């Protein structure tokens, strides 16, 4: 029996088998944060090692307090009882104090490991290609220590895409494999997107994004252009939906700038959602017959793709661009206007499907070569699926729904005034943010 130590964080997006209790969700979220996109690749990682020949256990780090192992003597236990360490990750190479502290924390932890550490799906956090070399220079010490600590165990690293490859090349490291994000392979080797005929009157797009995009006309007008569209968030609405103390003042001016009027309108119409359990999100997509996905959240689009819904990525940085490019998911970098139905009509299914088959085999070979798996990757997916589907998942009920509807009703009565205040608050916050960077 192979024994794998799964080295992961303690945030709520790692608890993949635990249904979210939305009545206490914000209390848990406010401690460590979380992102359902991260939950997607954490889920995929556990799926790949759920089989008859592998036993795995969790070993946690604390990314809030930068503690490499929460459990005492964890490294000694790992070295004495396990065959390898598996560490799923994402865009960990970023130019911030937080990223540097995380890399240093992991370097300290991994330096104590004497068995191979296999890191899955790491990537860079950078806006443009011009930023890559600057990033490499600014975090060369922290990134180098992390990478070398992995290599010294006899382990290796898989990369999200070709921009992360360039980053590694800048640093002078060549022992890697570009696999993409592990999240997309969890439907198995025969997965493909099947083209469906969609009439324009039946077009139902699912849209993802960030709060700041609601102040861009090309984005916010999508919700009036496509009346059947809904917005699915990944983390930003946790407080307004589930913090019981959020609406204490009841004054609209206290909320503008934190949430746009467009967001509040969508929330009041129940067209704005946050699903923190993958099963409820997937069921929502399928049961409501959505047929297109759009936005800058790469994992939001991958969640749709995994449910046979074509996706189009608004590539706002290299993090999203490298994955969209690698997986042949259609994307655009600069958008002033977009016809979502036209993008659905032009979606290249054959290109995506052919590329998926090639990348799936590449990822499977990476896991086989590094002794993470011993058989075909999808040969025992049913074991994970059976356990996952047997759980009683809870459809989210928004704790503050009534307060949100009442707030928007107040705003509607004086819409012109509050619209002006909303945009003014946001512009002021951007000025403060830019001044803070100088």
Coordinates of N, CA and C in Angstrom, one line a residue, residues 81-310:
X81 N 7.1 7.3 7.9 CA 5.9 6.4 7.6 C 5.3 6.6 6.2
X82 N 5.9 7.5 5.4 CA 5.3 7.7 4.1 C 6.3 7.6 2.9
X83 N 5.7 7.4 1.7 CA 6.5 7.2 0.5 C 6.8 8.5 -0.2
X84 N 5.9 9.4 -0.2 CA 6.1 10.7 -0.8 C 5.1 11.7 -0.3
X85 N 5.5 13.0 -0.6 CA 4.6 14.1 -0.2 C 4.0 14.7 -1.4
X86 N 2.7 14.9 -1.4 CA 2.0 15.6 -2.5 C 1.5 16.9 -2.1
X87 N 1.9 18.0 -2.8 CA 1.5 19.3 -2.4 C 0.9 20.1 -3.6
X88 N -0.5 20.2 -3.6 CA -1.2 20.9 -4.6 C -1.1 22.4 -4.3
X89 N -0.8 23.2 -5.4 CA -0.6 24.6 -5.2 C -1.2 25.4 -6.4
X90 N -1.1 26.7 -6.4 CA -1.6 27.5 -7.5 C -0.6 28.6 -7.8
X91 N -1.1 29.9 -7.8 CA -0.2 31.0 -8.2 C 0.6 31.5 -7.0
X92 N 1.6 30.7 -6.6 CA 2.4 31.0 -5.4 C 3.5 32.0 -5.6
X93 N 3.9 32.2 -6.9 CA 5.1 33.1 -7.2 C 4.6 34.5 -7.5
X94 N 4.4 35.3 -6.5 CA 3.9 36.6 -6.6 C 4.8 37.6 -5.9
X95 N 4.8 38.9 -6.3 CA 5.7 39.9 -5.8 C 5.0 40.6 -4.6
X96 N 4.7 40.0 -3.5 CA 4.2 40.6 -2.4 C 4.8 40.0 -1.1
X97 N 4.7 40.7 0.0 CA 5.3 40.2 1.2 C 4.6 38.9 1.6
X98 N 3.3 38.8 1.3 CA 2.6 37.5 1.7 C 3.1 36.4 0.9
X99 N 3.3 36.5 -0.4 CA 3.9 35.5 -1.2 C 5.3 35.1 -0.8
X100 N 6.1 36.1 -0.4 CA 7.5 35.8 0.0 C 7.5 35.0 1.3
X101 N 6.6 35.4 2.2 CA 6.5 34.7 3.5 C 6.0 33.3 3.4
X102 N 5.0 33.1 2.4 CA 4.6 31.7 2.2 C 5.7 30.8 1.6
X103 N 6.4 31.4 0.6 CA 7.5 30.6 0.0 C 8.6 30.3 1.1
X104 N 8.9 31.2 2.0 CA 9.9 31.0 3.0 C 9.4 29.9 4.0
X105 N 8.1 30.0 4.3 CA 7.5 29.0 5.2 C 7.6 27.6 4.7
X106 N 7.2 27.5 3.4 CA 7.3 26.1 2.8 C 8.7 25.6 2.7
X107 N 9.6 26.5 2.4 CA 11.0 26.1 2.3 C 11.5 25.5 3.6
X108 N 11.1 26.2 4.7 CA 11.5 25.7 6.0 C 10.9 24.3 6.3
X109 N 9.6 24.2 6.0 CA 9.0 22.9 6.2 C 9.5 21.8 5.3
X110 N 9.7 22.1 4.0 CA 10.1 21.0 3.1 C 11.6 20.6 3.3
X111 N 12.4 21.6 3.8 CA 13.8 21.3 4.1 C 14.0 20.2 5.2
X112 N 12.9 19.9 5.9 CA 12.9 18.9 6.9 C 12.5 17.5 6.4
X113 N 12.0 17.5 5.1 CA 11.5 16.3 4.5 C 12.6 15.5 3.8
X114 N 12.6 14.2 4.0 CA 13.7 13.3 3.4 C 13.1 12.4 2.4
X115 N 11.8 12.5 2.0 CA 11.2 11.7 0.9 C 10.8 12.7 -0.2
X116 N 10.6 12.2 -1.4 CA 10.2 13.1 -2.5 C 9.0 13.9 -2.3
X117 N 9.1 15.2 -2.5 CA 8.0 16.1 -2.5 C 7.6 16.5 -3.9
X118 N 6.4 16.2 -4.3 CA 5.8 16.4 -5.6 C 4.8 17.6 -5.5
X119 N 5.2 18.7 -6.2 CA 4.3 19.9 -6.1 C 3.5 20.0 -7.4
X120 N 2.2 20.1 -7.3 CA 1.3 20.1 -8.4 C 0.8 21.5 -8.8
X121 N 1.0 21.9 -10.0 CA 0.2 23.0 -10.6 C 0.6 24.4 -10.1
X122 N 1.9 24.6 -9.8 CA 2.3 26.0 -9.4 C 2.3 27.0 -10.5
X123 N 2.1 28.3 -10.2 CA 2.0 29.3 -11.2 C 2.5 30.6 -10.7
X124 N 2.6 31.6 -11.6 CA 3.0 32.9 -11.3 C 1.8 33.8 -11.2
X125 N 2.1 34.9 -10.4 CA 1.1 36.0 -10.3 C 1.7 37.2 -10.9
X126 N 1.3 37.6 -12.1 CA 1.9 38.7 -12.8 C 0.9 39.3 -13.8
X127 N 1.0 40.6 -14.0 CA 0.0 41.2 -14.9 C 0.3 41.0 -16.4
X128 N 1.5 41.3 -16.8 CA 1.9 41.2 -18.2 C 3.3 40.5 -18.3
X129 N 3.6 40.1 -19.6 CA 4.8 39.4 -19.8 C 6.0 40.2 -19.4
X130 N 5.9 41.5 -19.5 CA 7.0 42.4 -19.1 C 7.4 42.3 -17.7
X131 N 6.4 41.9 -16.9 CA 6.6 41.8 -15.4 C 7.3 40.5 -15.0
X132 N 7.4 39.6 -15.9 CA 8.0 38.3 -15.5 C 9.4 38.3 -15.0
X133 N 10.3 39.0 -15.8 CA 11.7 39.1 -15.4 C 11.8 39.9 -14.1
X134 N 11.0 41.0 -14.0 CA 11.0 41.8 -12.7 C 10.6 40.9 -11.5
X135 N 9.6 40.1 -11.7 CA 9.1 39.1 -10.7 C 10.3 38.2 -10.3
X136 N 10.9 37.6 -11.3 CA 12.0 36.6 -11.1 C 13.1 37.3 -10.3
X137 N 13.4 38.5 -10.6 CA 14.5 39.2 -9.9 C 14.1 39.6 -8.5
X138 N 12.8 40.0 -8.3 CA 12.4 40.5 -7.0 C 12.2 39.3 -6.0
X139 N 11.9 38.1 -6.4 CA 11.7 37.0 -5.5 C 12.6 35.9 -5.7
X140 N 13.7 36.2 -6.3 CA 14.7 35.1 -6.7 C 15.1 34.3 -5.5
X141 N 15.4 35.0 -4.4 CA 15.8 34.3 -3.1 C 14.8 33.4 -2.6
X142 N 13.6 33.9 -2.4 CA 12.5 33.1 -1.8 C 12.0 32.0 -2.7
X143 N 11.9 32.3 -4.0 CA 11.5 31.3 -5.0 C 12.6 30.2 -5.2
X144 N 13.8 30.7 -5.2 CA 14.9 29.7 -5.4 C 15.0 28.8 -4.2
X145 N 14.9 29.3 -3.0 CA 14.9 28.4 -1.8 C 13.8 27.4 -1.8
X146 N 12.6 27.8 -2.2 CA 11.5 26.9 -2.3 C 11.8 25.8 -3.3
X147 N 12.2 26.2 -4.5 CA 12.4 25.2 -5.6 C 13.5 24.2 -5.2
X148 N 14.6 24.8 -4.7 CA 15.7 23.9 -4.3 C 15.4 23.0 -3.2
X149 N 14.5 23.4 -2.2 CA 14.1 22.6 -1.1 C 13.3 21.4 -1.7
X150 N 12.5 21.6 -2.7 CA 11.8 20.5 -3.3 C 12.8 19.5 -4.0
X151 N 13.7 20.1 -4.8 CA 14.6 19.3 -5.6 C 15.5 18.4 -4.6
X152 N 15.9 19.0 -3.5 CA 16.7 18.2 -2.5 C 16.1 17.0 -1.9
X153 N 14.8 17.0 -2.0 CA 14.0 15.8 -1.5 C 14.0 14.7 -2.5
X154 N 14.5 15.0 -3.7 CA 14.3 14.0 -4.8 C 13.0 14.2 -5.6
X155 N 12.3 15.3 -5.2 CA 11.0 15.6 -5.8 C 11.1 16.5 -7.0
X156 N 9.9 16.9 -7.5 CA 9.9 17.7 -8.7 C 8.6 18.6 -8.6
X157 N 8.4 19.4 -9.7 CA 7.4 20.4 -9.7 C 6.7 20.4 -11.0
X158 N 5.3 20.5 -11.0 CA 4.6 20.7 -12.2 C 4.1 22.1 -12.3
X159 N 4.1 22.7 -13.5 CA 3.8 24.1 -13.7 C 2.4 24.3 -14.4
X160 N 1.8 25.4 -14.1 CA 0.5 25.7 -14.6 C 0.5 26.0 -16.1
X161 N 1.6 26.6 -16.6 CA 1.6 27.0 -18.0 C 3.0 27.5 -18.5
X162 N 3.0 28.1 -19.7 CA 4.3 28.4 -20.3 C 4.9 29.7 -19.8
X163 N 4.1 30.6 -19.2 CA 4.6 31.8 -18.5 C 5.4 31.4 -17.2
X164 N 4.8 30.5 -16.5 CA 5.5 30.0 -15.3 C 6.8 29.3 -15.8
X165 N 6.8 28.6 -16.9 CA 8.0 28.0 -17.5 C 9.1 29.1 -17.7
X166 N 8.7 30.2 -18.3 CA 9.6 31.3 -18.5 C 10.2 31.8 -17.2
X167 N 9.3 31.9 -16.2 CA 9.8 32.3 -14.9 C 10.9 31.4 -14.4
X168 N 10.6 30.1 -14.5 CA 11.6 29.1 -14.0 C 12.9 29.2 -14.8
X169 N 12.8 29.4 -16.1 CA 13.9 29.6 -17.0 C 14.7 30.8 -16.6
X170 N 14.1 31.9 -16.3 CA 14.8 33.1 -15.8 C 15.6 32.8 -14.6
X171 N 15.0 32.0 -13.7 CA 15.7 31.6 -12.4 C 16.8 30.6 -12.6
X172 N 16.8 29.9 -13.8 CA 17.8 28.9 -14.1 C 17.5 27.5 -13.7
X173 N 16.2 27.2 -13.5 CA 15.7 25.8 -13.1 C 15.1 25.2 -14.3
X174 N 15.4 23.9 -14.5 CA 14.9 23.2 -15.7 C 14.2 21.9 -15.4
X175 N 14.2 21.5 -14.1 CA 13.6 20.2 -13.7 C 12.1 20.5 -13.4
X176 N 11.3 20.5 -14.4 CA 9.9 20.7 -14.2 C 9.1 20.1 -15.4
X177 N 7.8 20.1 -15.2 CA 6.9 19.6 -16.3 C 5.7 20.5 -16.4
X178 N 5.4 21.0 -17.5 CA 4.3 21.9 -17.7 C 3.0 21.0 -17.9
X179 N 2.2 21.0 -16.9 CA 1.0 20.1 -16.9 C -0.3 20.9 -17.0
X180 N -0.3 22.2 -16.6 CA -1.5 22.9 -16.5 C -2.1 22.7 -15.0
X181 N -3.3 23.2 -14.8 CA -3.9 23.0 -13.5 C -4.5 21.6 -13.4
X182 N -4.3 20.8 -12.3 CA -4.8 19.5 -12.1 C -6.3 19.4 -12.2
X183 N -7.0 20.6 -12.0 CA -8.5 20.6 -11.8 C -9.2 20.1 -13.0
X184 N -8.7 20.3 -14.2 CA -9.4 20.0 -15.4 C -9.5 18.6 -15.8
X185 N -8.7 17.7 -15.2 CA -8.6 16.3 -15.7 C -9.5 15.4 -14.9
X186 N -10.4 15.9 -14.0 CA -11.1 15.0 -13.1 C -12.3 14.3 -13.8
X187 N -12.6 14.5 -15.1 CA -13.6 13.8 -15.7 C -13.0 12.6 -16.5
X188 N -11.7 12.4 -16.5 CA -11.1 11.3 -17.1 C -10.6 11.5 -18.5
X189 N -10.0 10.4 -19.1 CA -9.4 10.5 -20.4 C -10.4 10.7 -21.6
X190 N -11.6 10.3 -21.4 CA -12.6 10.4 -22.5 C -13.4 11.6 -22.5
X191 N -13.1 12.5 -21.6 CA -13.9 13.8 -21.5 C -13.7 14.6 -22.8
X192 N -14.8 15.2 -23.2 CA -14.8 16.2 -24.3 C -16.0 17.1 -24.2
X193 N -15.9 18.2 -24.7 CA -17.1 19.2 -24.8 C -17.8 18.9 -26.1
X194 N -19.1 18.6 -25.9 CA -20.0 18.2 -27.0 C -20.8 19.5 -27.4
X195 N -20.7 19.7 -28.7 CA -21.4 20.9 -29.2 C -22.9 20.7 -29.2
X196 N -23.6 21.7 -28.7 CA -25.1 21.7 -28.6 C -25.6 22.8 -29.4
X197 N -26.7 22.6 -30.1 CA -27.4 23.7 -30.8 C -28.2 24.6 -29.8
X198 N -27.9 25.9 -29.8 CA -28.5 26.8 -28.9 C -29.2 27.9 -29.7
X199 N -30.5 28.1 -29.5 CA -31.1 29.2 -30.1 C -30.9 30.5 -29.3
X200 N -30.8 31.6 -29.9 CA -30.5 32.8 -29.2 C -31.5 33.1 -28.0
X201 N -32.7 32.8 -28.2 CA -33.7 33.1 -27.2 C -33.5 32.1 -26.0
X202 N -32.8 31.0 -26.2 CA -32.5 30.1 -25.1 C -31.1 30.2 -24.5
X203 N -30.4 31.3 -24.9 CA -29.0 31.5 -24.5 C -29.0 31.9 -23.0
X204 N -28.3 31.1 -22.2 CA -28.2 31.4 -20.7 C -26.7 31.4 -20.3
X205 N -26.1 32.5 -20.3 CA -24.7 32.6 -19.9 C -24.5 32.7 -18.4
X206 N -23.5 32.0 -17.9 CA -23.1 32.1 -16.5 C -21.8 33.0 -16.5
X207 N -21.8 34.0 -15.6 CA -20.7 35.0 -15.7 C -20.0 35.1 -14.3
X208 N -18.7 35.2 -14.4 CA -17.9 35.2 -13.2 C -17.0 36.5 -13.3
X209 N -16.4 36.9 -12.2 CA -15.5 38.0 -12.2 C -15.1 38.5 -10.9
X210 N -14.9 39.8 -10.8 CA -14.5 40.5 -9.6 C -15.3 41.8 -9.4
X211 N -15.4 42.2 -8.1 CA -16.1 43.4 -7.8 C -15.7 44.6 -8.7
X212 N -14.5 44.8 -8.9 CA -14.0 46.0 -9.7 C -14.5 46.0 -11.1
X213 N -14.8 44.8 -11.7 CA -15.3 44.8 -13.1 C -16.7 45.3 -13.3
X214 N -17.5 45.4 -12.2 CA -18.8 46.0 -12.3 C -18.8 47.5 -12.6
X215 N -17.6 48.1 -12.5 CA -17.5 49.5 -12.8 C -17.0 49.7 -14.3
X216 N -16.8 48.6 -15.0 CA -16.5 48.7 -16.4 C -17.8 48.4 -17.2
X217 N -18.1 49.4 -18.1 CA -19.4 49.3 -18.8 C -19.5 48.0 -19.6
X218 N -18.4 47.6 -20.2 CA -18.5 46.4 -21.1 C -18.8 45.2 -20.3
X219 N -18.6 45.2 -19.0 CA -18.9 44.0 -18.1 C -20.3 44.1 -17.5
X220 N -20.5 45.3 -16.9 CA -21.8 45.4 -16.2 C -23.0 45.4 -17.1
X221 N -22.8 45.8 -18.4 CA -24.0 45.8 -19.3 C -24.4 44.4 -19.8
X222 N -23.5 43.4 -19.5 CA -23.9 42.1 -19.9 C -25.1 41.6 -19.2
X223 N -25.3 42.0 -18.0 CA -26.5 41.5 -17.2 C -27.8 42.1 -17.7
X224 N -27.8 43.3 -18.3 CA -29.0 43.8 -18.9 C -29.2 43.3 -20.4
X225 N -28.0 43.0 -21.0 CA -28.1 42.5 -22.4 C -28.6 41.0 -22.4
X226 N -28.3 40.3 -21.4 CA -28.6 38.9 -21.3 C -29.5 38.7 -20.0
X227 N -30.8 38.8 -20.2 CA -31.7 38.7 -19.1 C -31.7 37.4 -18.3
X228 N -31.2 36.4 -18.9 CA -31.2 35.0 -18.3 C -29.8 34.8 -17.6
X229 N -28.9 35.7 -17.7 CA -27.6 35.5 -17.1 C -27.6 35.6 -15.6
X230 N -26.7 34.9 -15.0 CA -26.5 35.1 -13.5 C -25.0 35.2 -13.3
X231 N -24.7 35.8 -12.2 CA -23.3 35.9 -11.8 C -22.9 35.0 -10.7
X232 N -21.8 34.3 -10.8 CA -21.4 33.4 -9.7 C -20.0 33.8 -9.2
X233 N -20.0 34.2 -7.9 CA -18.8 34.6 -7.2 C -18.0 33.5 -6.7
X234 N -16.8 33.7 -6.3 CA -16.0 32.7 -5.7 C -15.6 33.0 -4.3
X235 N -15.6 34.3 -3.8 CA -15.2 34.6 -2.5 C -15.7 36.0 -2.0
X236 N -15.8 36.9 -2.9 CA -16.0 38.3 -2.5 C -17.3 38.7 -1.8
X237 N -18.3 37.8 -2.0 CA -19.6 38.1 -1.4 C -19.8 37.4 -0.1
X238 N -18.8 36.8 0.4 CA -18.9 36.0 1.7 C -19.4 36.9 2.8
X239 N -18.9 38.1 2.9 CA -19.3 39.0 4.0 C -20.7 39.5 3.9
X240 N -21.1 40.1 2.7 CA -22.4 40.7 2.6 C -23.5 39.6 2.6
X241 N -23.2 38.4 2.2 CA -24.2 37.4 2.3 C -24.4 36.8 3.7
X242 N -23.2 36.6 4.4 CA -23.3 35.7 5.6 C -22.8 36.3 6.9
X243 N -22.3 37.6 6.9 CA -21.9 38.3 8.1 C -23.2 38.8 8.7
X244 N -23.6 38.3 9.8 CA -24.9 38.7 10.4 C -24.9 40.2 10.9
X245 N -23.7 40.8 11.0 CA -23.6 42.1 11.5 C -23.3 43.1 10.4
X246 N -23.4 42.7 9.2 CA -23.0 43.5 8.0 C -23.9 44.7 7.9
X247 N -25.2 44.5 8.1 CA -26.2 45.6 7.8 C -26.6 46.3 9.1
X248 N -25.7 46.5 10.0 CA -26.0 47.2 11.2 C -26.5 48.6 11.0
X249 N -25.9 49.4 10.2 CA -26.3 50.8 10.0 C -27.5 50.9 9.2
X250 N -27.7 50.1 8.1 CA -28.9 50.2 7.3 C -28.8 51.4 6.3
X251 N -27.7 52.1 6.2 CA -27.6 53.3 5.4 C -26.9 52.9 4.1
X252 N -27.6 53.2 2.9 CA -26.9 52.8 1.6 C -25.5 53.3 1.4
X253 N -25.3 54.5 1.9 CA -24.0 55.1 1.7 C -22.8 54.3 2.3
X254 N -23.2 53.6 3.4 CA -22.2 52.8 4.1 C -21.7 51.5 3.3
X255 N -22.5 51.2 2.3 CA -22.2 50.0 1.5 C -21.6 50.3 0.1
X256 N -21.9 51.4 -0.4 CA -21.5 51.8 -1.7 C -20.0 51.9 -1.7
X257 N -19.3 51.4 -2.8 CA -17.9 51.3 -2.8 C -17.4 49.9 -2.4
X258 N -18.1 49.3 -1.5 CA -17.8 47.9 -1.2 C -18.5 47.0 -2.1
X259 N -19.8 47.3 -2.5 CA -20.5 46.6 -3.5 C -21.2 47.6 -4.4
X260 N -21.1 47.4 -5.7 CA -21.7 48.3 -6.7 C -23.2 48.2 -6.7
X261 N -23.9 49.2 -7.2 CA -25.3 49.1 -7.3 C -25.7 48.0 -8.2
X262 N -25.0 47.7 -9.3 CA -25.3 46.6 -10.2 C -25.2 45.3 -9.4
X263 N -24.2 45.1 -8.5 CA -24.1 43.9 -7.7 C -25.3 43.8 -6.8
X264 N -25.7 44.8 -6.1 CA -26.8 44.8 -5.2 C -28.1 44.5 -5.9
X265 N -28.2 45.0 -7.1 CA -29.4 44.7 -7.9 C -29.5 43.2 -8.3
X266 N -28.4 42.7 -8.7 CA -28.4 41.2 -9.0 C -28.6 40.4 -7.8
X267 N -28.1 40.8 -6.7 CA -28.3 40.1 -5.4 C -29.8 40.1 -5.0
X268 N -30.4 41.3 -5.2 CA -31.8 41.4 -4.8 C -32.7 40.6 -5.7
X269 N -32.2 40.4 -7.0 CA -33.0 39.6 -8.0 C -32.6 38.1 -7.9
X270 N -31.8 37.8 -7.0 CA -31.3 36.4 -6.9 C -30.6 35.9 -8.1
X271 N -29.8 36.8 -8.7 CA -29.0 36.5 -9.9 C -27.5 36.5 -9.6
X272 N -27.2 36.6 -8.3 CA -25.8 36.7 -7.8 C -25.7 35.6 -6.8
X273 N -24.7 34.6 -7.0 CA -24.6 33.4 -6.2 C -23.2 33.2 -5.7
X274 N -23.1 32.5 -4.6 CA -21.8 32.0 -4.1 C -22.1 30.6 -3.6
X275 N -21.5 29.7 -4.3 CA -21.5 28.2 -3.9 C -20.2 27.8 -3.4
X276 N -20.1 27.4 -2.1 CA -18.8 27.0 -1.6 C -18.6 25.5 -1.6
X277 N -19.6 24.8 -2.0 CA -19.5 23.3 -2.3 C -19.6 23.0 -3.7
X278 N -18.7 22.3 -4.3 CA -18.7 22.1 -5.7 C -19.9 21.4 -6.2
X279 N -20.4 20.4 -5.5 CA -21.6 19.6 -5.9 C -22.8 20.5 -6.1
X280 N -23.0 21.4 -5.2 CA -24.2 22.3 -5.3 C -24.0 23.3 -6.5
X281 N -22.8 23.7 -6.7 CA -22.5 24.6 -7.9 C -22.8 23.8 -9.2
X282 N -22.2 22.6 -9.2 CA -22.4 21.8 -10.5 C -23.9 21.5 -10.7
X283 N -24.6 21.1 -9.7 CA -26.0 20.9 -9.8 C -26.8 22.1 -10.3
X284 N -26.4 23.3 -9.8 CA -27.0 24.5 -10.2 C -26.8 24.8 -11.7
X285 N -25.6 24.5 -12.1 CA -25.3 24.7 -13.6 C -26.1 23.8 -14.4
X286 N -26.2 22.6 -14.1 CA -26.9 21.6 -14.9 C -28.4 21.7 -14.8
X287 N -28.9 21.9 -13.6 CA -30.4 22.0 -13.4 C -31.0 23.2 -14.1
X288 N -30.2 24.3 -14.2 CA -30.7 25.5 -14.8 C -30.3 25.7 -16.3
X289 N -29.7 24.7 -16.8 CA -29.4 24.6 -18.2 C -28.7 25.8 -18.8
X290 N -27.6 26.2 -18.1 CA -26.8 27.2 -18.6 C -25.9 26.6 -19.7
X291 N -25.6 27.4 -20.7 CA -25.0 26.9 -21.9 C -23.8 27.7 -22.3
X292 N -23.3 28.6 -21.5 CA -22.0 29.4 -21.8 C -21.5 30.0 -20.5
X293 N -20.2 30.1 -20.5 CA -19.5 30.6 -19.3 C -18.5 31.7 -19.7
X294 N -18.5 32.8 -19.0 CA -17.6 33.9 -19.4 C -17.1 34.6 -18.1
X295 N -15.9 35.1 -18.2 CA -15.3 35.9 -17.1 C -13.8 35.6 -16.9
X296 N -13.2 36.4 -16.0 CA -11.8 36.2 -15.7 C -11.4 35.2 -14.7
X297 N -12.4 34.6 -14.1 CA -12.1 33.5 -13.1 C -11.8 32.2 -13.8
X298 N -10.5 31.9 -13.9 CA -10.2 30.7 -14.7 C -10.8 29.4 -14.2
X299 N -10.9 29.3 -12.9 CA -11.5 28.1 -12.3 C -13.0 28.1 -12.4
X300 N -13.6 29.3 -12.4 CA -15.0 29.4 -12.6 C -15.4 28.9 -14.0
X301 N -14.5 29.2 -15.0 CA -14.8 28.7 -16.3 C -14.5 27.2 -16.4
X302 N -13.5 26.8 -15.7 CA -13.2 25.3 -15.7 C -14.3 24.5 -15.1
X303 N -14.9 25.1 -14.0 CA -16.1 24.4 -13.4 C -17.2 24.2 -14.4
X304 N -17.4 25.2 -15.2 CA -18.5 25.1 -16.3 C -18.1 24.1 -17.3
X305 N -16.8 24.2 -17.8 CA -16.3 23.2 -18.8 C -16.5 21.8 -18.3
X306 N -16.2 21.5 -17.1 CA -16.3 20.2 -16.5 C -17.7 19.7 -16.6
X307 N -18.7 20.6 -16.7 CA -20.1 20.2 -16.9 C -20.6 20.4 -18.3
X308 N -19.7 20.3 -19.2 CA -20.0 20.4 -20.7 C -20.6 21.7 -21.1
X309 N -20.1 22.8 -20.4 CA -20.6 24.2 -20.8 C -19.3 24.9 -21.3
X310 N -19.3 25.3 -22.6 CA -18.2 26.0 -23.2 C -17.9 27.3 -22.4

